[in-house]
XYZ file of C-alpha atoms in Angstrom:
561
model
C -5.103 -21.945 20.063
C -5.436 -18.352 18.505
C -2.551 -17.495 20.852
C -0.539 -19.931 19.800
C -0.159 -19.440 16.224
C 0.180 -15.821 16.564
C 3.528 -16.752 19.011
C 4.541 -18.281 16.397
C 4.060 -15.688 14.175
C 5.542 -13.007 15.625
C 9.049 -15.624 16.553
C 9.467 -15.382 12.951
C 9.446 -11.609 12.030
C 12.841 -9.958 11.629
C 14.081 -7.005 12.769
C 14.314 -3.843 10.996
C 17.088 -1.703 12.153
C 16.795 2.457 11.808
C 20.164 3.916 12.878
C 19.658 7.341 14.156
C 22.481 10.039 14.823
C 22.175 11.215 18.420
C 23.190 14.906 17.639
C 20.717 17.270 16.971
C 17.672 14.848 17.212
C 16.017 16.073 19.598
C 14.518 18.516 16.752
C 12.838 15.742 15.185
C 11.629 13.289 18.244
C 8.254 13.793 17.823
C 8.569 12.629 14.218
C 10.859 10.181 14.790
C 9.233 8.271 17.764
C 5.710 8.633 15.660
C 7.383 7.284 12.721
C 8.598 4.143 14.766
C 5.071 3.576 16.411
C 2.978 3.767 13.136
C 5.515 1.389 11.647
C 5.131 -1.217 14.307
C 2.047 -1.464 13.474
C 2.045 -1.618 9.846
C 4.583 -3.440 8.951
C 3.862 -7.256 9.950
C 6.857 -8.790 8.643
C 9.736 -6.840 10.273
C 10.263 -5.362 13.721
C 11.422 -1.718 13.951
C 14.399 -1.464 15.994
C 16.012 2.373 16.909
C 19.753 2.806 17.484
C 21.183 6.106 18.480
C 25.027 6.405 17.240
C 27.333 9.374 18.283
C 28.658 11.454 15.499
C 32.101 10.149 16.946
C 30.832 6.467 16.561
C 29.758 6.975 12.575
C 33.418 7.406 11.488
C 33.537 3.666 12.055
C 32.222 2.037 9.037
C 31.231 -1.071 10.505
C 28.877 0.688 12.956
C 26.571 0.191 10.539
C 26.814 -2.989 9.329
C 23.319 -4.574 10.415
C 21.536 -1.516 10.116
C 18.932 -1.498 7.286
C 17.897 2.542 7.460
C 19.507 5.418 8.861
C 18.059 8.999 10.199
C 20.865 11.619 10.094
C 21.567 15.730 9.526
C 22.438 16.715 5.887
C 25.888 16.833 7.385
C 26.792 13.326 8.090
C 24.218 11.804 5.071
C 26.748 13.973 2.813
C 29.738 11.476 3.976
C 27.954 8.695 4.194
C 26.342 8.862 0.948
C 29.561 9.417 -0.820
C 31.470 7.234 1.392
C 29.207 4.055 2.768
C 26.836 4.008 -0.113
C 23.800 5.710 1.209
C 20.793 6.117 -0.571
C 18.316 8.923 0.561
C 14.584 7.413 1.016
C 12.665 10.693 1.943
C 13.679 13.914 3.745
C 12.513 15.927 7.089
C 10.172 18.967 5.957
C 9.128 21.360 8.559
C 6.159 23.483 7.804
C 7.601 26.439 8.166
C 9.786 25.318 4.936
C 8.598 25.570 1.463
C 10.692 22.304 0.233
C 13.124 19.896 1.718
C 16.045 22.181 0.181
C 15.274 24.680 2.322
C 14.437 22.753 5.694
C 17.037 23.746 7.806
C 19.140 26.680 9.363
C 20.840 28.341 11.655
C 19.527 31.196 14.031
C 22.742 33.072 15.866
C 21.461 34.605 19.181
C 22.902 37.444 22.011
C 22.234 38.353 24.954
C 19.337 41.235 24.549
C 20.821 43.424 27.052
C 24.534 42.740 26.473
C 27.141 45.439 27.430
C 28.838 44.341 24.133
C 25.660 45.586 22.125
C 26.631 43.500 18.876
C 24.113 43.987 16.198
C 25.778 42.533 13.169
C 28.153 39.371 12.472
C 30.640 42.064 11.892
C 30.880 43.196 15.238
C 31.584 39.525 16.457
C 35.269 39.717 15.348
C 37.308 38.282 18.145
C 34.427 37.316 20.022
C 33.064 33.663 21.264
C 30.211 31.796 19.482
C 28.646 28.846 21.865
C 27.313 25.627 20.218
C 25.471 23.368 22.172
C 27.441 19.494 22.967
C 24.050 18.230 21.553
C 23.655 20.087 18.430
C 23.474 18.506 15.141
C 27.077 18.894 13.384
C 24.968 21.058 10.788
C 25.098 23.883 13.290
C 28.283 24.575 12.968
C 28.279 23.961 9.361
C 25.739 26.830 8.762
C 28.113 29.696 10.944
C 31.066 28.730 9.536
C 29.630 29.085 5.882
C 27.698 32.352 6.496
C 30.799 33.587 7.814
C 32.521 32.636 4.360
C 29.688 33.884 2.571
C 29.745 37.842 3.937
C 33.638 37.682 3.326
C 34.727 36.812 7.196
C 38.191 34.656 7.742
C 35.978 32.823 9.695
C 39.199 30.291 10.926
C 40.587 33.738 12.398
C 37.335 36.003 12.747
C 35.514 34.280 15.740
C 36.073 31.199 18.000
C 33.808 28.361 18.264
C 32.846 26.984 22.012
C 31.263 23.872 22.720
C 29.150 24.429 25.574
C 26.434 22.653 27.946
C 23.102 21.638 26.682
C 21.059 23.145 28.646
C 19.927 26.877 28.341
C 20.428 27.703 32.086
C 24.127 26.411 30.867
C 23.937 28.450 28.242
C 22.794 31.745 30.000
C 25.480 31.152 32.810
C 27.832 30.628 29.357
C 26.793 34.361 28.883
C 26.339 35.582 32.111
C 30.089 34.668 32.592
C 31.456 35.840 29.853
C 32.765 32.803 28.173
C 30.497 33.367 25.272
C 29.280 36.489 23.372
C 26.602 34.729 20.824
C 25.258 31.214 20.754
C 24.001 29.265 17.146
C 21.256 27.404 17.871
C 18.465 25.214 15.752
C 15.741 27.586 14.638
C 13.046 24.835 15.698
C 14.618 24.059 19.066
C 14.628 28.137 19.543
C 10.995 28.333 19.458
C 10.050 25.692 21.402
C 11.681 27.726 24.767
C 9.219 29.456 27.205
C 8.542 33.021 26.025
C 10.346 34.340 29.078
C 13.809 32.908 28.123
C 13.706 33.699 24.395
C 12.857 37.510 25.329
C 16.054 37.421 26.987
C 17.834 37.270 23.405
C 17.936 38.942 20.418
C 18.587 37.161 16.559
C 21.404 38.570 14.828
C 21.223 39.840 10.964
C 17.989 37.675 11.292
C 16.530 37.041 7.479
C 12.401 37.515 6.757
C 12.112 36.969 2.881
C 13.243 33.777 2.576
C 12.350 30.132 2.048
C 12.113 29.435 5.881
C 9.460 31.417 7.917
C 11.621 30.540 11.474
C 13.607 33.368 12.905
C 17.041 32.360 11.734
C 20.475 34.030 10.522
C 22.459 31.763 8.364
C 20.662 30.795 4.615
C 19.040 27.521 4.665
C 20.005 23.991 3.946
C 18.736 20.224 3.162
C 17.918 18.993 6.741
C 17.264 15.674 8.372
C 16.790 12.197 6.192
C 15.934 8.907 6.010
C 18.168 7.318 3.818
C 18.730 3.441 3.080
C 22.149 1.077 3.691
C 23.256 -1.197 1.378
C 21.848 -3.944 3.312
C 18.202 -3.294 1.822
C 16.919 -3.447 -1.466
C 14.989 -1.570 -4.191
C 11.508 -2.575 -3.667
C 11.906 -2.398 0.255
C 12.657 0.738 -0.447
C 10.322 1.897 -2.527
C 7.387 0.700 0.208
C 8.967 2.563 2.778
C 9.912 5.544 0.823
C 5.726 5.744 0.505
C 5.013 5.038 3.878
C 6.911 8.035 4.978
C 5.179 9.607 2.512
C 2.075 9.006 3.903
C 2.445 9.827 7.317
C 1.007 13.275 8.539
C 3.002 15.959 9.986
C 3.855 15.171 13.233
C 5.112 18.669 15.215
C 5.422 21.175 12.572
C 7.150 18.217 11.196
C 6.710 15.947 8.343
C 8.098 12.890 5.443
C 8.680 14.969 1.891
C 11.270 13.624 -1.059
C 14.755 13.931 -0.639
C 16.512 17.521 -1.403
C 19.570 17.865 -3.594
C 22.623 17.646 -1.252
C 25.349 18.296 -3.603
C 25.683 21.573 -2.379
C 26.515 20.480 1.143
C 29.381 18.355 -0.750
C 30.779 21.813 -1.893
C 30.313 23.664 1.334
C 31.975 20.016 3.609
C 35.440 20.160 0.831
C 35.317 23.416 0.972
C 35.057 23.915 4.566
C 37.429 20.827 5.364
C 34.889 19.451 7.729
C 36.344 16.908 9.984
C 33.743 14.091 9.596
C 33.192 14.539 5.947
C 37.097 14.678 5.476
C 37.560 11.395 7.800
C 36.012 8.943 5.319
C 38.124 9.763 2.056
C 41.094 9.062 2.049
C 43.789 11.166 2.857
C 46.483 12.974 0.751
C 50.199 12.581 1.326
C 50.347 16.509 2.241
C 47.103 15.759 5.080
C 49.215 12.823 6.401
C 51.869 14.869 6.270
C 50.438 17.667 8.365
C 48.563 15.309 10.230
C 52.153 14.009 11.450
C 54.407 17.075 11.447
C 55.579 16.443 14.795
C 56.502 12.447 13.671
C 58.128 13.529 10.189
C 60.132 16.345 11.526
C 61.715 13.426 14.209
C 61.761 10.930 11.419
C 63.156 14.110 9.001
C 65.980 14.964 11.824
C 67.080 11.292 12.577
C 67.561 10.775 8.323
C 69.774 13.897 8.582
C 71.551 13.212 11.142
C 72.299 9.107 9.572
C 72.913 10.829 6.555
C 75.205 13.462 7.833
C 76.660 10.782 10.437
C 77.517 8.279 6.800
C 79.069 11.686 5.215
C 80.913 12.029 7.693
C 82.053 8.398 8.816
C 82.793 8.213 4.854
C 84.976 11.142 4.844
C 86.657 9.875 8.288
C 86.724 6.340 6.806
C 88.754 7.669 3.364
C 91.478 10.297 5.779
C 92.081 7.184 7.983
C 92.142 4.621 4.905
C 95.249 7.700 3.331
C 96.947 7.987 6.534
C 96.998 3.974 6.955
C 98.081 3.492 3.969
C 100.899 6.648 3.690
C 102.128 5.130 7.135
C 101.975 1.837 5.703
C 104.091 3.368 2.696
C 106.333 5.163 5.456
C 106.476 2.088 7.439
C 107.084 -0.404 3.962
C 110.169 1.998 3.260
C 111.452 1.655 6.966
C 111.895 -2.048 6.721
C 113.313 -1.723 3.403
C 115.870 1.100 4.729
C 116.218 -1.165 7.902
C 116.774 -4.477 6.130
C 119.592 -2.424 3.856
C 121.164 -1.630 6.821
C 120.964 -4.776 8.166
C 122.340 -6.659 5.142
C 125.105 -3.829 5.332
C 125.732 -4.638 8.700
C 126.112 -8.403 7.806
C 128.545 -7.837 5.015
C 130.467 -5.459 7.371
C 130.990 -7.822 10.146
C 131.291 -10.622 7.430
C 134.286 -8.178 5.973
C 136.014 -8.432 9.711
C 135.588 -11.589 10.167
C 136.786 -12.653 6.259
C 139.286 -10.547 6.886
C 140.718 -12.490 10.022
C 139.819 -15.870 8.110
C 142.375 -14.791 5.335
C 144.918 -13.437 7.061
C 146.482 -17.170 7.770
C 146.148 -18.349 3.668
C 147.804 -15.035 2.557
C 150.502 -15.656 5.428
C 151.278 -18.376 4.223
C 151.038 -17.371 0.363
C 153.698 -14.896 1.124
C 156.057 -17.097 3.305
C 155.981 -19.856 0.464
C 156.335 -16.818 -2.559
C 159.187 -15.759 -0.403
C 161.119 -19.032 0.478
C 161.001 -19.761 -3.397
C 162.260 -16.342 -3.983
C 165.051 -17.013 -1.553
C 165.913 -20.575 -2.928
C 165.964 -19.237 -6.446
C 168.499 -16.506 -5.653
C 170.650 -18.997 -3.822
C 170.530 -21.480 -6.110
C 169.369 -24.106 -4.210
C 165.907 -24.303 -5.684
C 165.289 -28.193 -6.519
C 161.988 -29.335 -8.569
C 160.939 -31.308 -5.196
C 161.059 -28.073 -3.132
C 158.900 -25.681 -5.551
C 156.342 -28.758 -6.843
C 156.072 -28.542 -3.153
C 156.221 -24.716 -2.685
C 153.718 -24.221 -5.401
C 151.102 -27.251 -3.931
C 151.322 -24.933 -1.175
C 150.861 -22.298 -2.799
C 147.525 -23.332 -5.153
C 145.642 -24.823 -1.733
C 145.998 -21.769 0.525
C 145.284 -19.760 -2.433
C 142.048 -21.808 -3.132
C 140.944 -21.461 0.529
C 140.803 -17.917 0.527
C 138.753 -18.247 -3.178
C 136.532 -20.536 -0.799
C 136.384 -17.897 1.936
C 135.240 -15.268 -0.065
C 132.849 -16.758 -2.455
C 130.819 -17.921 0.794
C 131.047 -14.105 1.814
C 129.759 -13.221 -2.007
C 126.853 -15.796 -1.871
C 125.372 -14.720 1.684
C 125.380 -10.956 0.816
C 123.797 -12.027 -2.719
C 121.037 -13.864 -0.408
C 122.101 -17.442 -1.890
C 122.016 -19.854 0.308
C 125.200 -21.462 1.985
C 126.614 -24.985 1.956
C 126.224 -26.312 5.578
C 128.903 -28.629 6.705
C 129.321 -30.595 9.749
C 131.773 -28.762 12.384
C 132.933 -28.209 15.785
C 130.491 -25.790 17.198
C 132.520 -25.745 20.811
C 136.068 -25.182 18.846
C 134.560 -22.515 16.884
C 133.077 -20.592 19.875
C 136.317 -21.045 22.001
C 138.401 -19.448 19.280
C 135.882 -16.754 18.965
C 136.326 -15.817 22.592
C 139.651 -15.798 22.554
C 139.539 -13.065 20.285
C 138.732 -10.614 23.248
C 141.254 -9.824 25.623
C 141.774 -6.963 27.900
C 144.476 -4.369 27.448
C 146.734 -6.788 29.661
C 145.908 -9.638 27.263
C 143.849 -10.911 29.629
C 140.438 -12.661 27.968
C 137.160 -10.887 28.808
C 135.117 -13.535 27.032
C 134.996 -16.866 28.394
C 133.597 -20.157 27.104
C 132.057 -22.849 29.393
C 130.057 -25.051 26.944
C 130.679 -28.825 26.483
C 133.741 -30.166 24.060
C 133.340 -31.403 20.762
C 129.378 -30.343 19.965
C 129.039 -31.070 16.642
C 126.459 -28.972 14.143
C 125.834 -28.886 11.190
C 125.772 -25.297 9.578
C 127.448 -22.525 8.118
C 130.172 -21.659 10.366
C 130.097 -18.385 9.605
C 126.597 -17.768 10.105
C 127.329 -19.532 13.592
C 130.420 -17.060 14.331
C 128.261 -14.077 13.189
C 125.621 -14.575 15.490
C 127.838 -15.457 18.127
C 129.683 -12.016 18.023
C 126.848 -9.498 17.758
C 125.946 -11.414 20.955
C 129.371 -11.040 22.641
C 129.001 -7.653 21.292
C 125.811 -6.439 22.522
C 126.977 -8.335 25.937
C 130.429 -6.322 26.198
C 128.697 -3.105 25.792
C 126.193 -3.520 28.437
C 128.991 -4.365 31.136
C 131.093 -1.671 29.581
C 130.913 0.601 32.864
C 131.369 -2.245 34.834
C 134.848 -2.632 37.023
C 134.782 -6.335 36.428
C 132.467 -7.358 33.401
C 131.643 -11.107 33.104
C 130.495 -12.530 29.790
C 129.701 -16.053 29.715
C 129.254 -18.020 26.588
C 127.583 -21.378 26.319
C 126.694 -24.290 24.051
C 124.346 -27.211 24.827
C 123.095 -29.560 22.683
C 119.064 -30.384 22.823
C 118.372 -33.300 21.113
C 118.857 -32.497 17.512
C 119.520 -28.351 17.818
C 121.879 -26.287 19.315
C 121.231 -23.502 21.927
C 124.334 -20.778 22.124
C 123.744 -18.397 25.647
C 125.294 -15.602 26.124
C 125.410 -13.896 29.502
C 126.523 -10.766 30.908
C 126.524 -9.040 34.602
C 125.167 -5.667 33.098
C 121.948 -3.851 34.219
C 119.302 -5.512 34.920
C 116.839 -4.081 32.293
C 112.619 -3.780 32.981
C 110.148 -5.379 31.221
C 109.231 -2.728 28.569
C 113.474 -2.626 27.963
C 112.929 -6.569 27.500
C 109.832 -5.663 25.525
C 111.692 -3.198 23.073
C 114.521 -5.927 22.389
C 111.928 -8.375 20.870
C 110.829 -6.227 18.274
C 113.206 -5.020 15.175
C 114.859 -1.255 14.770
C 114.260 -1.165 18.831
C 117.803 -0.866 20.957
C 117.767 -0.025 24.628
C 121.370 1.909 23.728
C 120.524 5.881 22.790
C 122.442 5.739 19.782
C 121.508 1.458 18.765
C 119.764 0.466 15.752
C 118.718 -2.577 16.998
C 120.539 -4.191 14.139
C 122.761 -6.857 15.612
C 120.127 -8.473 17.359
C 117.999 -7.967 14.202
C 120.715 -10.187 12.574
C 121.142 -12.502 15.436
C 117.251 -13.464 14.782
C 117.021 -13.488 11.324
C 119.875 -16.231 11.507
C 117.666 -18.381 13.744
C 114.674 -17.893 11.164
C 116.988 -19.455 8.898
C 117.621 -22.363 11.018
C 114.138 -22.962 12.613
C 114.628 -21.281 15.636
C 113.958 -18.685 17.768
C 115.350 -16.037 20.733
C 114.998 -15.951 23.894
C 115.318 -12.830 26.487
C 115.946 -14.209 30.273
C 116.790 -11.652 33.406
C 119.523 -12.970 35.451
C 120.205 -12.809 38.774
C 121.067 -10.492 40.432
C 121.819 -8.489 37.281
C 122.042 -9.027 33.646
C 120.479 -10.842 30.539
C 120.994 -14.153 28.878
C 120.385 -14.408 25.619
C 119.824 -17.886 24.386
C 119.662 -18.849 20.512
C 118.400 -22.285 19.540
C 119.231 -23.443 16.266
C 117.896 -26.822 13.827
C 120.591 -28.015 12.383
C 117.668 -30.217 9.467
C 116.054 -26.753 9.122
């Protein structure tokens, strides 16, 4: 029954968790484990529990999370205590200390019958200090700042060597050469056979001091027990006297806490690694921390800003010469549509010209027959009311003829009328005969096609086409130039063909597009005219190969355009 209940006793103790840092304890196992066993015992409401953590594993801050206590070096209790809230319970005094201050150093040991014969720190400029992979982080803490202290660069002066554990590692270290000194714990020193420790010799070693170990560095705060945030006050307090109350265990014992702000100094000052990882970092650390990852990010901003100068400065030279050829270009189709309109009124002139001739014939023969009559006599009212009917109409049809030529080169638009498209194209061909009066232009389109249109806009698109035609077949010993009309459905298609050279298709290319000619010294203008014409009408051009040689050209015209 006894048994029993105290099952169910122990089933409802809870554990009590003591973190302890793995580096460097082996200084303080005795204590440690004798601490743990004497608090199994007293403590009937909790169960001790140990957990070693790695220096490496402490710069997590949830490592810690369930622990209650934790045992560490005066190094790492400096960044927790600042950092994770840490609240220091008692400290580690050994006996050869005076207070908990001054319970820890640093003894810094050669080779007693070194060829190097170093006596002083001094002489270990450019030489190789070993500390042990297992060595509390304080070790290193303690060289660097004696170093600092006697006026040494220390970053420059020597270089720090992690080496084995062991010390037959460490005397094959030396025996090699890889190391010229080692810094090692004072208490871990003594505790070698006398046999090895004969075989060194302490350097700059200090006797009037607060710490009766051999040692060469000044001393520190050492190891302590310190609480989490996870426990409170009055837990605290008990424990705080139960360490208390412990005897010294190993040279070894539980004393109140020593003042660690001077290992906050010595860790900023120093820029220890640990201490440093828990605050957080300045925009120069990141910075430097990164230098390889901001110069890359530096050089691709330079290179997108220098790339936008420059696409800017590209963008604004191509933007001026777009627009000056645009200006260029804008002043070419004015020049070319001056031209054009030129051209119009030009052929217009020729073909007005042939228009009046048969009005102002026949003004003069009536002005002359009434000149005759008069001097004869014979005049009668009959014969000049006639004359002078005659007279006013063919006077009044030239008027007509050349106000239509006035309104088309004023861009007015023209009175279409309902004509004879296959009379007016027959009497334009018949216009060009050979030096034998032989025609050289024939029509072959149907009789009486009717269109309505301007006639002269018909006649002047009909001749720059028998004109372009006659010029290709000009070095031709029998030129053939065909012109057509055909009626399709409502328009009118014109074609004219030639036998000339049979052009390729960038030549047929270059006659679709305006101020191109395939002759050297062509503007391109009468077929500029010739399609501007259909525009007006609704049409369009076409360009068709013949064969074996030559080009149709074939215009179709909407006469309800």
């Amino acid at each position: 029954m006894f048994g029993s209940v105290s099952l169910a006793y122990e089933t409802v103790r809870t554990p009590l968790i003591i973190a302890v840092q793995k580096e460097g304890s082996d200084s303080i196992h005795s204590l440690v484990a004798n601490t743990f066993q004497r608090l199994s015992i007293i403590n009937r409401n909790r169960i001790p529990e140990l957990r070693y953590f790695s220096v490496k594993e402490l710069q997590n801050p949830d490592v810690l999370n369930g622990a209650h206590y934790m045992i560490c070096s005066a190094t790492v209790y400096a960044a927790l205590e600042k950092y994770s809230g840490l609240k220091a319970v008692a400290a580690v005094k050994p006996s050869a200390a005076i207070s908990s201050d001054h319970a820890a150093s640093t003894a810094i040991v050669v080779k007693a019958d070194s060829v190097h014969k170093i006596n002083t720190l001094k002489e270990l400029e450019n030489k190789v200090i070993g500390i042990s992979e297992d060595a509390s982080p304080d070790i290193k803490i303690h060289v660097l700042n004696e170093l600092r202290m006697q006026g040494f660069p220390s970053k420059r002066f020597v270089k720090l060597k992690t080496i084995p554990a062991s010390y037959e590692d460490l005397l094959d270290e030396f025996h090699s050469g890889e190391i010229h000194a080692a810094a090692v714990d004072p208490i871990l020193f003594t505790r070698l056979p006398e046999k090895i420790k004969r075989e060194f010799k302490l350097l700059e070693p200090r006797i009037k001091d607060d710490y009766a170990l051999g040692h060469t560095t000044i001393t520190y705060p050492g190891w302590i027990f310190a609480a989490t945030l996870n426990t409170g006050r009055n837990e605290n307090e008990r424990i705080e006297a139960f360490l208390k109350s412990l005897p010294p265990v190993g040279g070894m014992g539980w004393a109140s806490e020593g003042d660690y702000r001077k290992m906050h100094q010595i860790l900023s000052f120093l820029d220890e690694p640990f201490y440093k990882s828990f605050r957080k970092k300045s925009f120069n650390e990141l910075v430097n921390e990164n230098i390889v990852w901001v110069a890359a990010i530096a050089a691709v901003l330079l290179c997108w800003i220098a790339l936008t100068i420059f696409s800017n400065l590209l963008i604004k030279r191509r933007t001026k010469e777009l627009f000056e050829a645009n200006e260029k270009r804008f002043r070419a189709e004015e020049h070319f549509h001056s031209l054009e309109k030129a051209s119009i009124v030009g052929q217009m002139s020729n073909i007005v010209a042939h228009e009046l001739r048969q009005p102002l014939a026949a003004i003069s023969n009536y002005s002359l027959a009434i000149r005759r009559r008069l001097s004869k006599g014979n005049l009668d009212e009959e014969a000049l009311s006639f004359a002078i009917s005659r007279l006013i109409k063919e006077s009044g049809r030239a008027s007509d003829i050349i106000e239509h030529v006035q309104r088309y080169a004023k861009g007015k638009p023209s009175d279409r009328i309902k004509f004879n498209v296959s009379d007016l194209l027959a009497a334009i061909c018949n216009d060009y005969v050979n030096s034998q009066r032989q025609p050289i232009v024939h029509y072959e389109g149907e009789a009486d096609i009717s269109f309505i249109g301007d006639p002269l806009e018909i006649e002047l698109l009909s001749r720059n086409l028998i004109k372009n035609a006659l010029e290709a077949t000009s070095t031709l010993h029998v030129p053939e130039v065909l012109v057509r009309a055909e009626k399709v459905s409502n328009a009118l298609k014109i074609i004219v063909s030639d036998n000339g050279p049979t052009l390729d298709d960038s030549e047929l290319e270059n006659l679709k597009e305006p101020l191109r000619s395939t002759k050297i010294s062509g503007l391109g203008l009468g077929l500029s005219i010739v399609k501007r014409i259909s525009e007006r009408y609704g049409g369009h051009v076409d360009f068709i190969k013949n064969k074996p040689s030559g080009l149709s050209v074939a215009v179709l015209l909407h006469s309800n355009a």
